[in-house]
Amino acid sequence: MVYFHDGQNVFFPGGTFGTWDADRIANYEISQGRMREAILVAIDNANDYGSDRQIEYIPPGDQLSGQPPGTADNYVLFLRNNVLPTLDFNYRTLNQPGQPAQPAANITAGSSLGGLLTAYMGMTDS
């Protein structure tokens, strides 16, 4: 499973900030034997949904100028307690429903603040 932050920009044609073309690139890399098949999960995060990525993607104790402190721990808990179990229950994943997620079977990816969030998750073993 590959979990992408800022999911509105992950698949073609993309959102306001363009697209990473993750679907097209993954299909190509799989066809060339350089990547195994994976489920790509795009987690939208935009103010249209009542979220605020400038707070949700920032680690606790850090903040952008003029913003409240970051709440990345809450976002990580949402992923761990809601998103992962839902997908593990409904799709054929390498994780077993009701069991702890296998770190080697799950990857998170992001750019900009999504990259910061991914690094935070890796550093805190989230």
Coordinates of C-alpha atoms in Angstrom, one line a residue:
M1 CA 0.0 0.0 0.0
V2 CA 1.2 3.5 -0.9
Y3 CA -0.5 6.3 1.0
F4 CA -0.2 9.7 -0.6
H5 CA -0.9 12.9 1.3
D6 CA -2.6 15.7 -0.7
G7 CA -4.5 13.1 -2.6
Q8 CA -6.2 15.6 -4.9
N9 CA -2.9 15.9 -6.7
V10 CA -2.0 12.2 -7.0
F11 CA -3.8 10.9 -10.1
F12 CA -4.3 12.3 -13.6
P13 CA -5.6 14.9 -14.3
G14 CA -4.8 16.2 -10.8
G15 CA -6.0 19.1 -8.7
T16 CA -5.2 22.8 -8.4
F17 CA -1.4 22.1 -8.1
G18 CA -1.2 19.7 -11.0
T19 CA -0.7 15.9 -10.8
W20 CA 2.0 13.5 -9.8
D21 CA 0.7 11.0 -12.3
A22 CA 1.2 8.3 -9.8
D23 CA -1.2 6.0 -11.6
R24 CA 0.5 6.3 -14.9
I25 CA 4.0 6.1 -13.5
A26 CA 3.1 3.0 -11.4
N27 CA 1.6 1.2 -14.3
Y28 CA 4.7 1.9 -16.4
E29 CA 7.1 0.9 -13.7
I30 CA 5.2 -2.3 -13.1
S31 CA 5.2 -3.1 -16.8
Q32 CA 9.0 -2.7 -16.8
G33 CA 9.4 -5.0 -13.8
R34 CA 10.9 -2.2 -11.6
M35 CA 7.9 -2.1 -9.2
R36 CA 5.6 -4.7 -7.8
E37 CA 1.9 -4.2 -7.9
A38 CA 0.5 -2.0 -5.2
I39 CA -2.7 -0.3 -4.1
L40 CA -2.2 3.5 -4.4
V41 CA -4.3 5.4 -1.8
A42 CA -4.8 9.2 -2.3
I43 CA -5.9 10.9 0.8
D44 CA -7.4 14.3 -0.1
N45 CA -6.6 17.2 2.1
A46 CA -8.1 20.5 1.0
N47 CA -10.0 23.3 2.7
D48 CA -13.0 22.3 0.6
Y49 CA -13.3 19.3 3.1
G50 CA -13.0 21.4 6.2
S51 CA -9.4 20.5 6.8
D52 CA -6.4 22.7 7.1
R53 CA -3.2 21.0 5.9
Q54 CA -1.0 23.8 7.2
I55 CA -1.9 22.7 10.7
E56 CA -2.6 19.0 10.1
Y57 CA 0.7 18.2 8.4
I58 CA 2.9 20.1 10.9
P59 CA 4.4 18.1 13.8
P60 CA 3.3 19.0 17.3
G61 CA 5.5 21.7 18.8
D62 CA 6.1 23.3 15.4
Q63 CA 4.1 25.9 13.6
L64 CA 4.0 28.2 10.6
S65 CA 4.2 31.9 11.3
G66 CA 0.8 33.1 12.5
Q67 CA -0.7 29.6 12.6
P68 CA -1.6 27.5 15.6
P69 CA 0.7 24.6 16.5
G70 CA 0.7 21.5 14.3
T71 CA -1.6 18.6 14.9
A72 CA 0.2 15.9 12.8
D73 CA -0.3 13.4 15.6
N74 CA -4.1 13.6 15.1
Y75 CA -3.7 13.0 11.3
V76 CA -1.4 10.0 12.0
L77 CA -4.0 8.5 14.3
F78 CA -6.6 9.0 11.7
L79 CA -4.5 7.1 9.2
R80 CA -3.7 4.4 11.7
N81 CA -7.1 4.0 13.3
N82 CA -9.5 4.7 10.4
V83 CA -7.9 4.6 6.9
L84 CA -5.6 1.5 7.3
P85 CA -8.1 -0.7 9.0
T86 CA -10.9 0.2 6.5
L87 CA -8.6 -0.6 3.6
D88 CA -7.3 -3.8 5.2
F89 CA -10.8 -5.0 5.8
N90 CA -12.1 -4.2 2.3
Y91 CA -9.1 -4.9 0.1
R92 CA -6.5 -7.7 -0.3
T93 CA -3.6 -6.1 1.5
L94 CA -0.6 -7.6 3.2
N95 CA -1.8 -6.5 6.5
Q96 CA -4.2 -8.7 8.5
P97 CA -7.4 -7.0 9.7
G98 CA -7.2 -6.5 13.5
Q99 CA -3.5 -6.9 13.6
P100 CA -0.8 -4.2 13.7
A101 CA 0.1 -2.9 10.3
Q102 CA 3.3 -4.4 8.7
P103 CA 5.7 -1.4 8.2
A104 CA 7.3 -3.1 5.2
A105 CA 3.9 -3.4 3.5
N106 CA 3.0 0.3 3.9
I107 CA 4.6 3.4 2.4
T108 CA 3.6 7.1 2.8
A109 CA 4.6 9.7 0.3
G110 CA 4.1 13.5 0.0
S111 CA 5.7 16.6 -1.2
S112 CA 6.1 20.0 0.5
L113 CA 4.2 19.8 3.8
G114 CA 3.2 16.2 2.8
G115 CA 6.9 15.4 2.7
L116 CA 7.5 16.9 6.1
L117 CA 4.6 14.8 7.4
T118 CA 6.1 11.7 5.8
A119 CA 9.5 12.4 7.4
Y120 CA 7.8 13.0 10.8
M121 CA 5.9 9.7 10.5
G122 CA 9.2 7.9 9.8
M123 CA 11.1 9.6 12.6
T124 CA 8.4 8.9 15.2
D125 CA 7.8 5.3 14.0
S126 CA 4.2 6.3 13.4

